[in-house]
JSON list of C-alpha atoms in Angstrom, two decimals:
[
{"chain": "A", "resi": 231, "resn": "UNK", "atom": "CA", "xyz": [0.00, 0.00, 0.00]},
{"chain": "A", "resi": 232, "resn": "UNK", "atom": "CA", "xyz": [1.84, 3.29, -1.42]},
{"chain": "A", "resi": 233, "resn": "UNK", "atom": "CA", "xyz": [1.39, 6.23, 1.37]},
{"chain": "A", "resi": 234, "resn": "UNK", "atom": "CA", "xyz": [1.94, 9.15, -0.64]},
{"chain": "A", "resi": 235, "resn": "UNK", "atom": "CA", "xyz": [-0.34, 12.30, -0.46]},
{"chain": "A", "resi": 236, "resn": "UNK", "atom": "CA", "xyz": [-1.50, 15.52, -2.52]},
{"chain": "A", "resi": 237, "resn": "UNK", "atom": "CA", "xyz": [-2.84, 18.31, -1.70]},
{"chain": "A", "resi": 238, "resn": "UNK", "atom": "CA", "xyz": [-4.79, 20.32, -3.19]},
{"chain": "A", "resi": 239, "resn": "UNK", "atom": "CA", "xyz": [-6.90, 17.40, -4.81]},
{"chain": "A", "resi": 240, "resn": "UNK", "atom": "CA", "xyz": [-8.54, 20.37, -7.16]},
{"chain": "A", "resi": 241, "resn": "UNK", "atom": "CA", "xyz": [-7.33, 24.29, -7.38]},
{"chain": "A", "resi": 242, "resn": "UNK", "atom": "CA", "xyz": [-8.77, 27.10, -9.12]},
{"chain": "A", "resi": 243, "resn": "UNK", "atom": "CA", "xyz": [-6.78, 30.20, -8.94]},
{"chain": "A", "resi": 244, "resn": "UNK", "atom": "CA", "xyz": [-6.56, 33.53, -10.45]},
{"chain": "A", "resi": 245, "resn": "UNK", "atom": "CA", "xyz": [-3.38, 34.69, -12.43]},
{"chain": "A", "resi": 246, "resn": "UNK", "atom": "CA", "xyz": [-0.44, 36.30, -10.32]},
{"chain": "A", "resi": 247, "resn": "UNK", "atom": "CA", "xyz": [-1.43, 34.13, -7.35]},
{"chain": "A", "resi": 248, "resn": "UNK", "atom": "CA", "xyz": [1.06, 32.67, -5.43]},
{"chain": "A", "resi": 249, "resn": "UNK", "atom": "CA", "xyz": [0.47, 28.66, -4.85]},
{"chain": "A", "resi": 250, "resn": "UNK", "atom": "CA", "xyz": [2.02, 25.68, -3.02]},
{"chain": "A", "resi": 251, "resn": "UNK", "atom": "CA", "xyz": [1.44, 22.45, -4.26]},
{"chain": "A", "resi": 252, "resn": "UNK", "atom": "CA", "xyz": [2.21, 19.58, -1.00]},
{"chain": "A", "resi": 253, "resn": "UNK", "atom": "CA", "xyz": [3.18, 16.04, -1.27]},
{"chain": "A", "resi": 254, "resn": "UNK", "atom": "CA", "xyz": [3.77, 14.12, 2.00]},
{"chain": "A", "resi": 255, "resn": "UNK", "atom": "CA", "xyz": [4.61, 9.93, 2.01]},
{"chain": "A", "resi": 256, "resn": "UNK", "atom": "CA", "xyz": [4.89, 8.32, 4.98]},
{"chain": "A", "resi": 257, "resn": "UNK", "atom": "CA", "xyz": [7.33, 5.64, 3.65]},
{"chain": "A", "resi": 258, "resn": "UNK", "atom": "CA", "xyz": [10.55, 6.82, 4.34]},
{"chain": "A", "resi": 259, "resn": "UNK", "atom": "CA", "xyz": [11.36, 6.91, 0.65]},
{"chain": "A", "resi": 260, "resn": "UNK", "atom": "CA", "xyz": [14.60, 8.91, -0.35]},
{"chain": "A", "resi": 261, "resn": "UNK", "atom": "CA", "xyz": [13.68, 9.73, -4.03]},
{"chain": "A", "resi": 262, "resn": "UNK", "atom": "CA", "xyz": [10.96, 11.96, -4.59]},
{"chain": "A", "resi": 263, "resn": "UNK", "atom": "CA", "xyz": [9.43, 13.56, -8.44]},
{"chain": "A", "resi": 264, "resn": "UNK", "atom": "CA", "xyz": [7.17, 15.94, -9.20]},
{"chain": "A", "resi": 265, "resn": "UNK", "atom": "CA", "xyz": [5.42, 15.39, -13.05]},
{"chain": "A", "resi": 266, "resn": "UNK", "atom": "CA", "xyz": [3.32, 17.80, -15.23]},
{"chain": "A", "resi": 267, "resn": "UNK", "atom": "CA", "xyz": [0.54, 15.77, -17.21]},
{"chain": "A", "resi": 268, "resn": "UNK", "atom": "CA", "xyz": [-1.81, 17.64, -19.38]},
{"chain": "A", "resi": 269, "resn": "UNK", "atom": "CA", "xyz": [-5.14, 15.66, -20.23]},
{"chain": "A", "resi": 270, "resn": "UNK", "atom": "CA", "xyz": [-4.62, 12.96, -22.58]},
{"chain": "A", "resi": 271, "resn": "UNK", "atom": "CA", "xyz": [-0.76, 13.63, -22.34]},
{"chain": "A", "resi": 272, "resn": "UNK", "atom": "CA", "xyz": [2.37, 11.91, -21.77]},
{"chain": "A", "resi": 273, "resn": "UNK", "atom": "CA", "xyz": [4.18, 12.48, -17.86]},
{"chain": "A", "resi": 274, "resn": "UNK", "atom": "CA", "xyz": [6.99, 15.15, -18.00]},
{"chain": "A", "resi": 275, "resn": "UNK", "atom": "CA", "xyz": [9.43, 14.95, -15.44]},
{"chain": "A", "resi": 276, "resn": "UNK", "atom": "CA", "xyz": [9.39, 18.94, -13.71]},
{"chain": "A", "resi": 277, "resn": "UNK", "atom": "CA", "xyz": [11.37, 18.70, -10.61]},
{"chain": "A", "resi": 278, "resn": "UNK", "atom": "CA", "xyz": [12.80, 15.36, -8.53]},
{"chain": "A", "resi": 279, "resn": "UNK", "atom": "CA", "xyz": [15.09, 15.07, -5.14]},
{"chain": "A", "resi": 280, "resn": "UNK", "atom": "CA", "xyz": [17.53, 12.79, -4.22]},
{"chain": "A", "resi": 281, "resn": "UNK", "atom": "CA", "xyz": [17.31, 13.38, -0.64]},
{"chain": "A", "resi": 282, "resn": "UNK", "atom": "CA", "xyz": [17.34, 16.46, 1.89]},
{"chain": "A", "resi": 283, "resn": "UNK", "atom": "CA", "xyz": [18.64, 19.57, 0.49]},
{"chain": "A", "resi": 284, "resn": "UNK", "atom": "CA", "xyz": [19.09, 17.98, -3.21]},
{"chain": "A", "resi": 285, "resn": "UNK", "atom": "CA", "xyz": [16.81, 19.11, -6.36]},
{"chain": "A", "resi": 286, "resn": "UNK", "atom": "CA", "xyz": [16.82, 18.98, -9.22]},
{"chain": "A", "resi": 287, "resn": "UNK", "atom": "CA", "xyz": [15.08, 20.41, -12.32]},
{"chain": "A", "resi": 288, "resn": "UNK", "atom": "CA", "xyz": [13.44, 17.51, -14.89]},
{"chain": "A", "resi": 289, "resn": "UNK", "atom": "CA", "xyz": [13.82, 17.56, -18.51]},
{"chain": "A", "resi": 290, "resn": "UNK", "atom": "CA", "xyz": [10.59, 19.64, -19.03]},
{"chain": "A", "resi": 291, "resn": "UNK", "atom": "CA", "xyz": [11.02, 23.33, -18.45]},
{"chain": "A", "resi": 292, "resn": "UNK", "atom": "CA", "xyz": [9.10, 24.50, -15.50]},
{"chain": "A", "resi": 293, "resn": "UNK", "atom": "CA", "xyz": [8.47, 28.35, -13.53]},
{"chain": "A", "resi": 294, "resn": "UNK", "atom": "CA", "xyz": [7.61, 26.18, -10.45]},
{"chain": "A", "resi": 295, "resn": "UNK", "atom": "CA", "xyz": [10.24, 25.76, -7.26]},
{"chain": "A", "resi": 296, "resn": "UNK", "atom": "CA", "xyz": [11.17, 22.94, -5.17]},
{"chain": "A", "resi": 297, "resn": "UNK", "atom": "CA", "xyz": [12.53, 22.14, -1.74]},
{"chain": "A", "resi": 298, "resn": "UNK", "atom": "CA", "xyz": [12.98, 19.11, 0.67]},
{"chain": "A", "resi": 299, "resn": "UNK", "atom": "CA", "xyz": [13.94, 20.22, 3.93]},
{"chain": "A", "resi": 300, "resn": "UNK", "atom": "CA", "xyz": [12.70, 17.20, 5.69]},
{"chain": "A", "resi": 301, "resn": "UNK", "atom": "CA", "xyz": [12.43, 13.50, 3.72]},
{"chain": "A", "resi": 302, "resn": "UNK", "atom": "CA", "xyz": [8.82, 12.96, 3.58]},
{"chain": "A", "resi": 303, "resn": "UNK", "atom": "CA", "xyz": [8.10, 16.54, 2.26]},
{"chain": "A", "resi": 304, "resn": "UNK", "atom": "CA", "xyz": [8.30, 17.43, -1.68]},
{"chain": "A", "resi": 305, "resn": "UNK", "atom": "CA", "xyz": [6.54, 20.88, -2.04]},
{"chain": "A", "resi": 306, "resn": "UNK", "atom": "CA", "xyz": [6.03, 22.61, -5.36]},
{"chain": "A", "resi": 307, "resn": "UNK", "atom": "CA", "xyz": [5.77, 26.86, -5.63]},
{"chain": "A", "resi": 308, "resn": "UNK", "atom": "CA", "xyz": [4.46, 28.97, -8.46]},
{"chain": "A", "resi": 309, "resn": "UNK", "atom": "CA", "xyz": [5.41, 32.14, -7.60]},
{"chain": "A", "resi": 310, "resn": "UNK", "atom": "CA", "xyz": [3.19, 34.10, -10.15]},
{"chain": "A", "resi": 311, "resn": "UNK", "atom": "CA", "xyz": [0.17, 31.58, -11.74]},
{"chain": "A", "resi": 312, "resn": "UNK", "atom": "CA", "xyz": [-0.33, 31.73, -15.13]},
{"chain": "A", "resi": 313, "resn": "UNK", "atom": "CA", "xyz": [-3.03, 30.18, -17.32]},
{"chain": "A", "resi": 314, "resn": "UNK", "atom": "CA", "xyz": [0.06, 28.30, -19.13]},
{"chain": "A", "resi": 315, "resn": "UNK", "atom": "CA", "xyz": [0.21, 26.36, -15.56]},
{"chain": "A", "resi": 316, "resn": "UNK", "atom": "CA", "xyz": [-3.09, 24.73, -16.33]},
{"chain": "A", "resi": 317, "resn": "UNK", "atom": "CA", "xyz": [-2.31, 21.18, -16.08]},
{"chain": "A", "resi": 318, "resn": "UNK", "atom": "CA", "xyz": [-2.17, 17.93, -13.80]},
{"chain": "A", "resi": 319, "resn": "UNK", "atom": "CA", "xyz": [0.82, 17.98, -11.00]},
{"chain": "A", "resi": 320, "resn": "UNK", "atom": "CA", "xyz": [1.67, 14.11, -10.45]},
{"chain": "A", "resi": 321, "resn": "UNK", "atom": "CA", "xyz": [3.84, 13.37, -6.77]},
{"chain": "A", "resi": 322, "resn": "UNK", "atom": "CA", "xyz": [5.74, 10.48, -6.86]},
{"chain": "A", "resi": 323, "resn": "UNK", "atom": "CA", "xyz": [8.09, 8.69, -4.55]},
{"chain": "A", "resi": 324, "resn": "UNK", "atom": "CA", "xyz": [10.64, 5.69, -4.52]},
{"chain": "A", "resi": 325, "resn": "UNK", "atom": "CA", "xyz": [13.28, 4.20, -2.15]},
{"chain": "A", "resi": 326, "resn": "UNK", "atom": "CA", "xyz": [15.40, 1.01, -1.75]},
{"chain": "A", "resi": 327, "resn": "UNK", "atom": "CA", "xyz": [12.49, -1.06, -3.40]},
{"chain": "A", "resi": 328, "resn": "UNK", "atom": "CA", "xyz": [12.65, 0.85, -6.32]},
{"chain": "A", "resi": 329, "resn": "UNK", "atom": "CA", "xyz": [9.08, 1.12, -7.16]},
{"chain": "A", "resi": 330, "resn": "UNK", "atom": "CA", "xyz": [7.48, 3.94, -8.06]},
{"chain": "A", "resi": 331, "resn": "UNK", "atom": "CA", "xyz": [4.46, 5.32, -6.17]},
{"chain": "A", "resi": 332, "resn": "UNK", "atom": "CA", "xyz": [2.03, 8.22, -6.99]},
{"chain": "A", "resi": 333, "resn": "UNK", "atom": "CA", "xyz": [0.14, 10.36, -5.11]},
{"chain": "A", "resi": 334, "resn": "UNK", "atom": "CA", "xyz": [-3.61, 11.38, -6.37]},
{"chain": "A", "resi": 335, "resn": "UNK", "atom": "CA", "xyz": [-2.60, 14.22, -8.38]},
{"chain": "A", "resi": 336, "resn": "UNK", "atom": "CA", "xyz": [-3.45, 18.19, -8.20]},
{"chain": "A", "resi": 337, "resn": "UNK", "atom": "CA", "xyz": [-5.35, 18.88, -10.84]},
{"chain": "A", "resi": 338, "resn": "UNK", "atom": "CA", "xyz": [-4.30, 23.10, -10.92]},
{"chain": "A", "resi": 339, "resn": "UNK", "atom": "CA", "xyz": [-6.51, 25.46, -13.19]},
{"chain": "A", "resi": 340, "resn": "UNK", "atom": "CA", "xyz": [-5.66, 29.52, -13.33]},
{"chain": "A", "resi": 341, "resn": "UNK", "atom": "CA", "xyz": [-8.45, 31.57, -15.09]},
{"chain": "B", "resi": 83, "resn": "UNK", "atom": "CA", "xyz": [15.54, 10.13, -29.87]},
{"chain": "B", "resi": 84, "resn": "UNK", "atom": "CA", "xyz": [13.09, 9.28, -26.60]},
{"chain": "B", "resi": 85, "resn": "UNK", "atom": "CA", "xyz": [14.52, 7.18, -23.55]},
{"chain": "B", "resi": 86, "resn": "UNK", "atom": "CA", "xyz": [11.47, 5.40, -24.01]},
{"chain": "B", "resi": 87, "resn": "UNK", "atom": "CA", "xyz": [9.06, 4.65, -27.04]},
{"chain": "B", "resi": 88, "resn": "UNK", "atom": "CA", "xyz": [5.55, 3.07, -27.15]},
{"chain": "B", "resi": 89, "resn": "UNK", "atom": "CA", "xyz": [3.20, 2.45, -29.73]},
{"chain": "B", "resi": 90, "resn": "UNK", "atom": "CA", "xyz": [0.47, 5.74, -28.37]},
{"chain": "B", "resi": 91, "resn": "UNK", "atom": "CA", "xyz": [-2.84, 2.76, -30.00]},
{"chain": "B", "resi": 92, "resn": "UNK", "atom": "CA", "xyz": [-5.77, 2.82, -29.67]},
{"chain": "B", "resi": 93, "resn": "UNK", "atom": "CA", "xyz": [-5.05, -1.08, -29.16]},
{"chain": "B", "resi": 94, "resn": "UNK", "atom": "CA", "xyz": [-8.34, -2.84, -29.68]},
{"chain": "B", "resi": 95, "resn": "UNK", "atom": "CA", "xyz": [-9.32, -6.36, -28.31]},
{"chain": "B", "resi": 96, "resn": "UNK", "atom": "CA", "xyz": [-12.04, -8.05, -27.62]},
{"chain": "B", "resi": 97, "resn": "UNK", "atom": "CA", "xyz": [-13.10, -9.19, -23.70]},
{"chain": "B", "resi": 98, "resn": "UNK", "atom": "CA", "xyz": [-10.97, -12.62, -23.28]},
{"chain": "B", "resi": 99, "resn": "UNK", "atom": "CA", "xyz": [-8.51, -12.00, -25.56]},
{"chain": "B", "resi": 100, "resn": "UNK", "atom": "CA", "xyz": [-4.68, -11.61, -24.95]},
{"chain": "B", "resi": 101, "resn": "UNK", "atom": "CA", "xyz": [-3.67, -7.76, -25.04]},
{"chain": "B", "resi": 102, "resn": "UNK", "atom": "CA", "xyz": [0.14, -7.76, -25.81]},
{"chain": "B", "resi": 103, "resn": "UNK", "atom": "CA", "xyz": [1.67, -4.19, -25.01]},
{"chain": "B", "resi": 104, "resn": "UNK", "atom": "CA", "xyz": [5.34, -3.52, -26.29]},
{"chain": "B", "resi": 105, "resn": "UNK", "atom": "CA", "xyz": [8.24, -0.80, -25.47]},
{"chain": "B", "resi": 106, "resn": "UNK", "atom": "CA", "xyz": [11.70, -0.31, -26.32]},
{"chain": "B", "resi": 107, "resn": "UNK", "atom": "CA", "xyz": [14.42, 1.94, -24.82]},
{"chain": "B", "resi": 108, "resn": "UNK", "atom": "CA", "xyz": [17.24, 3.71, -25.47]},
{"chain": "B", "resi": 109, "resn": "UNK", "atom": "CA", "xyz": [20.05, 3.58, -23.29]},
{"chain": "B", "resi": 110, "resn": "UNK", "atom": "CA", "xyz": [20.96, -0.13, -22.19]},
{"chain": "B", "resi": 111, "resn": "UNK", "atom": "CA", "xyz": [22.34, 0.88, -18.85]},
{"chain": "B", "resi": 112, "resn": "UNK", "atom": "CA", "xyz": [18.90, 0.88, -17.82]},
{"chain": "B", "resi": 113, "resn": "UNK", "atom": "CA", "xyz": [18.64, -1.11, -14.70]},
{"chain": "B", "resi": 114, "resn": "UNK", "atom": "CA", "xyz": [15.08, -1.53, -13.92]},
{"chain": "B", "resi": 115, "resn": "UNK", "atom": "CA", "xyz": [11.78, -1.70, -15.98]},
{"chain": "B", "resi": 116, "resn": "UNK", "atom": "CA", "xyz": [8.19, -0.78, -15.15]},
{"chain": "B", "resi": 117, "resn": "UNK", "atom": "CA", "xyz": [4.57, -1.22, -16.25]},
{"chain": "B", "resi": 118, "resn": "UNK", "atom": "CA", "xyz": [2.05, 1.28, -15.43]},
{"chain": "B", "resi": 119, "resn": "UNK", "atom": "CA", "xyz": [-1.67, 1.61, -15.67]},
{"chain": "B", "resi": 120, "resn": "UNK", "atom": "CA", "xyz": [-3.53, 4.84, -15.97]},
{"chain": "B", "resi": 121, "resn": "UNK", "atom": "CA", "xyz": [-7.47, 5.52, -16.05]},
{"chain": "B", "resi": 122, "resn": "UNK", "atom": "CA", "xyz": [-8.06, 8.79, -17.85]},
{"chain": "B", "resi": 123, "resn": "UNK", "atom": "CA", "xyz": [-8.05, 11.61, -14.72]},
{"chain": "B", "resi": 124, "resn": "UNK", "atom": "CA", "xyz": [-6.25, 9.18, -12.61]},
{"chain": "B", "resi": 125, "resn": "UNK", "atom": "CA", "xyz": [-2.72, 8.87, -11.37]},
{"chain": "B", "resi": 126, "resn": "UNK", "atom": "CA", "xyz": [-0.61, 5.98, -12.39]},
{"chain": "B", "resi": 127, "resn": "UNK", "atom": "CA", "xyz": [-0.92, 2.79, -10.59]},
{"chain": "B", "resi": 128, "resn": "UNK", "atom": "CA", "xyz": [2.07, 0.30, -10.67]},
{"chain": "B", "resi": 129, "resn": "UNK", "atom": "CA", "xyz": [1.05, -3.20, -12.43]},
{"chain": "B", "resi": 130, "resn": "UNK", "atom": "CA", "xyz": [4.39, -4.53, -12.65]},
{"chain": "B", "resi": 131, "resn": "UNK", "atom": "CA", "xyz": [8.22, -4.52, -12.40]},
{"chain": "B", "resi": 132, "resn": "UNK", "atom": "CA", "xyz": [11.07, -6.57, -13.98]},
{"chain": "B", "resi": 133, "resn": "UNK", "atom": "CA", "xyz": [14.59, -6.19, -13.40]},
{"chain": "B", "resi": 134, "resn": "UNK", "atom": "CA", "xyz": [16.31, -9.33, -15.10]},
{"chain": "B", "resi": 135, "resn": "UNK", "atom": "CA", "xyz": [15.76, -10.74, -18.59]},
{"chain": "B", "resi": 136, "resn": "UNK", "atom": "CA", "xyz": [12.87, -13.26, -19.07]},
{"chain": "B", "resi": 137, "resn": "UNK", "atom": "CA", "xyz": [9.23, -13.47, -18.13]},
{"chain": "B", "resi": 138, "resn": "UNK", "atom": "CA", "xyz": [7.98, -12.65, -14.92]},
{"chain": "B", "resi": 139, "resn": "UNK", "atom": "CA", "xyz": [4.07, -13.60, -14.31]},
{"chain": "B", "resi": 140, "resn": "UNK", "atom": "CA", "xyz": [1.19, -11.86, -11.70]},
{"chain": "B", "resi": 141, "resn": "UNK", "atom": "CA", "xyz": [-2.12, -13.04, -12.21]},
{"chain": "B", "resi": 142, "resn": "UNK", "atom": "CA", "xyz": [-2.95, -12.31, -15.35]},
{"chain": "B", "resi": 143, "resn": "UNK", "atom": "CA", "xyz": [-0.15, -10.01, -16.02]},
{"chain": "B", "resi": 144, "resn": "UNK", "atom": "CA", "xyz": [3.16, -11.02, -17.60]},
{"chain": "B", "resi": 145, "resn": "UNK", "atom": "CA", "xyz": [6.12, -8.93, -18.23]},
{"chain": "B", "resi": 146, "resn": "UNK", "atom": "CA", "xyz": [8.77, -10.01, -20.47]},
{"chain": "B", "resi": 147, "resn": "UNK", "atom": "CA", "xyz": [12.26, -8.21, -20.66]},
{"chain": "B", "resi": 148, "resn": "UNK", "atom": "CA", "xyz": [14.73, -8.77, -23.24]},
{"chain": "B", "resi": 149, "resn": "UNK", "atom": "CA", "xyz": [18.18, -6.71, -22.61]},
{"chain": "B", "resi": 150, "resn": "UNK", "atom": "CA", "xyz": [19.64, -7.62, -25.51]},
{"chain": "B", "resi": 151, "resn": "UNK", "atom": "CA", "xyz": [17.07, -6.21, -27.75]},
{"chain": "B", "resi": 152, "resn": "UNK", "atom": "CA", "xyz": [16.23, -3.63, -25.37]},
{"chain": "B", "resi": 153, "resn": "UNK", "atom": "CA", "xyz": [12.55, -4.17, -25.03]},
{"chain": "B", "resi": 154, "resn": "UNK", "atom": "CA", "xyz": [10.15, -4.91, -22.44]},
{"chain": "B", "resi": 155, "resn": "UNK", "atom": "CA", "xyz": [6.45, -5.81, -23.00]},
{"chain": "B", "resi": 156, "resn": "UNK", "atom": "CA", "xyz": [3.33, -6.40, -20.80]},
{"chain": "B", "resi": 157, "resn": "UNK", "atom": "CA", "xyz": [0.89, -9.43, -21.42]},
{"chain": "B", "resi": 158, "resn": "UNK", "atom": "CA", "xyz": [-2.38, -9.16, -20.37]},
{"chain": "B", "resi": 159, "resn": "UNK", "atom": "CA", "xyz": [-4.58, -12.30, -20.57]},
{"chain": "B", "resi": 160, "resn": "UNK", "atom": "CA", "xyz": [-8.03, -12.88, -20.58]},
{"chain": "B", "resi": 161, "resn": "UNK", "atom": "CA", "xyz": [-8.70, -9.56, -21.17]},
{"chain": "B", "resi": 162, "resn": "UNK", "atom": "CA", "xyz": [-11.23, -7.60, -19.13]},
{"chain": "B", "resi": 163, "resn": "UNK", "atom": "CA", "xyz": [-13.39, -3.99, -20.00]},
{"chain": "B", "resi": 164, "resn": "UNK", "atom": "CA", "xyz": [-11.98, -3.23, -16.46]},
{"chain": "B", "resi": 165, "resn": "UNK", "atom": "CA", "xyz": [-8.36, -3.10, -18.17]},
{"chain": "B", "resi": 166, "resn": "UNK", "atom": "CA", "xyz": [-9.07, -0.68, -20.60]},
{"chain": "B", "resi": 167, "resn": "UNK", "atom": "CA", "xyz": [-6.75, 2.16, -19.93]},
{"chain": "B", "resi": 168, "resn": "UNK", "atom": "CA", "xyz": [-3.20, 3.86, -20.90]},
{"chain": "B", "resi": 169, "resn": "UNK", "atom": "CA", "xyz": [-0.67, 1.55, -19.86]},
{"chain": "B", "resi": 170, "resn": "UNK", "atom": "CA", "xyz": [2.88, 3.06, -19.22]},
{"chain": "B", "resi": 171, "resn": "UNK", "atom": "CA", "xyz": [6.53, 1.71, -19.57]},
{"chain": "B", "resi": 172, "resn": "UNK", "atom": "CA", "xyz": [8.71, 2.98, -17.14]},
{"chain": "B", "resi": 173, "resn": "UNK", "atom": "CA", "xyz": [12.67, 2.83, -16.86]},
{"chain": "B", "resi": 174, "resn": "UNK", "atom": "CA", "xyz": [15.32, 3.66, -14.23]},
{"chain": "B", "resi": 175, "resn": "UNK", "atom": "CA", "xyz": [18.65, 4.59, -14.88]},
{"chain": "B", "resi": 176, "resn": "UNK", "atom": "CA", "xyz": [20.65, 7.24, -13.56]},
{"chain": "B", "resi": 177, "resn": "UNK", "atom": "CA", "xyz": [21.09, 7.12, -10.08]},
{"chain": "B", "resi": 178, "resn": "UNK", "atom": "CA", "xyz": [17.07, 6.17, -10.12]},
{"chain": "B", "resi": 179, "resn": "UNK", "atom": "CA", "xyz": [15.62, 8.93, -12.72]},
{"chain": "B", "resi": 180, "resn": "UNK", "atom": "CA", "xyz": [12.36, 7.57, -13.78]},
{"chain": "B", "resi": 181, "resn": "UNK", "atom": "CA", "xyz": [11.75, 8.04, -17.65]},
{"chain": "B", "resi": 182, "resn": "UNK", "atom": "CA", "xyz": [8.26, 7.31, -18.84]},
{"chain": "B", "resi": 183, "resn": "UNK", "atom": "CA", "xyz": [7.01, 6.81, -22.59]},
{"chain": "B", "resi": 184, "resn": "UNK", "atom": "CA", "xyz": [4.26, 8.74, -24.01]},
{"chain": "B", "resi": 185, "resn": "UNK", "atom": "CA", "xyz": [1.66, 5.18, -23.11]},
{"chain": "B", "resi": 186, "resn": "UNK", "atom": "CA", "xyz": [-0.36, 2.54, -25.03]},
{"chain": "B", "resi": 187, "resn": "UNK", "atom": "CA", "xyz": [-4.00, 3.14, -24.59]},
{"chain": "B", "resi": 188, "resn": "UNK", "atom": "CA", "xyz": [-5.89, -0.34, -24.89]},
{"chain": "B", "resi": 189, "resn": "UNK", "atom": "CA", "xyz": [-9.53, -0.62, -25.31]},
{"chain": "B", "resi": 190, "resn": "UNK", "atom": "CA", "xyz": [-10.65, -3.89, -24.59]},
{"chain": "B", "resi": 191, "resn": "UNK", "atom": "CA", "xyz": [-14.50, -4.05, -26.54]},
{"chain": "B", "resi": 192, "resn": "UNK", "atom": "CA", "xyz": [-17.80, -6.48, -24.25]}
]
């Protein structure tokens, strides 16, 4: 059973807002990933962490920020919403088992 | 060239039937190999994963990984509506970077 949460399940915003995106997992995993689907899409890899203190950015080009202060925290910032930030925001986590688990998802809208 | 390529379908079978579901990959460092399963608005769900060559079987679901040729596939037997969905391959290399293809959606038809 994969213990890996999202938050906001749903968001609408307005442009220029500032928003946090939270994933928690209660696993103890090490490797953590953030993806940007759009509907109907492929998964883009946006931000992932090795660990505390490491990020770093995924092969799609994203505005948003990351940090991992503690291990079972993988937060995702958008400083300044745009509607170009309309998408799904996937959470995932692995560790010595190698599996992948994802969270629910944040589906994000900004009108 | 993609770290990961899969046919995008729509695969069609009908209910009973054997849905085969192929990918290939680039870079043959690749350590580990995953299927996926995703229901449209859904996150991904892990089906299966395979690390050495040959066939490895859950339920109804058999992955086969050939290193030499660099491809993996999923078999899905006895086919169910319940397993119509996009399935994902999945590969790890690089100190555990997950690359994903683009997914195989399969419709399986009553």
């Amino acid at each position: 059973e994969a213990d890996i949460y999202q938050t906001p399940r749903y968001l609408v915003i307005g442009t220029g807002k500032k928003i946090t995106l939270e994933c928690s997992q209660t696993m103890g995993h090490d490797k953590m990933y953030w993806y940007q689907q759009d509907p109907g899409m492929e998964l883009h890899l946006i931000h992932y962490s090795y660990g505390v203190n490491s990020t770093e950015k995924g092969d799609l080009s994203s505005e948003s920020t990351v940090s991992r202060i503690r291990t079972e925290h993988f937060p995702l910032t958008l400083e300044s919403a745009r509607p170009s930030h309309t998408s799904q925001y996937l959470c995932a986590s692995t560790g010595t088992g190698r599996d992948a688990f994802f969270g629910q998802g944040t589906r994000l809208t900004v009108v | 060239q993609k770290e990961v390529e899969q046919n995008s379908g729509p695969l069609s079978v009908p209910e009973g039937a054997i849905a085969s579901l192929n990918c290939t990959y680039s870079d043959r460092v690749s350590q580990s190999f995953f299927w996926y399963r995703q229901y449209s608005g859904k996150s991904p769900e892990l089906i299966m994963s395979i690390y050495s060559n040959g066939d490895k079987e859950d339920g109804r679901f058999t992955a086969q990984l050939n290193k030499a040729s660099q491809y993996v596939s999923l078999l899905i037997r006895d086919s169910q509506p319940s397993d119509s969905a996009t399935y994902l391959c999945a590969v790890i290399r690089n100190f555990n970077k997950f690359y994903f293809g683009s997914g195989t959606k399969l419709n399986v038809k009553p």
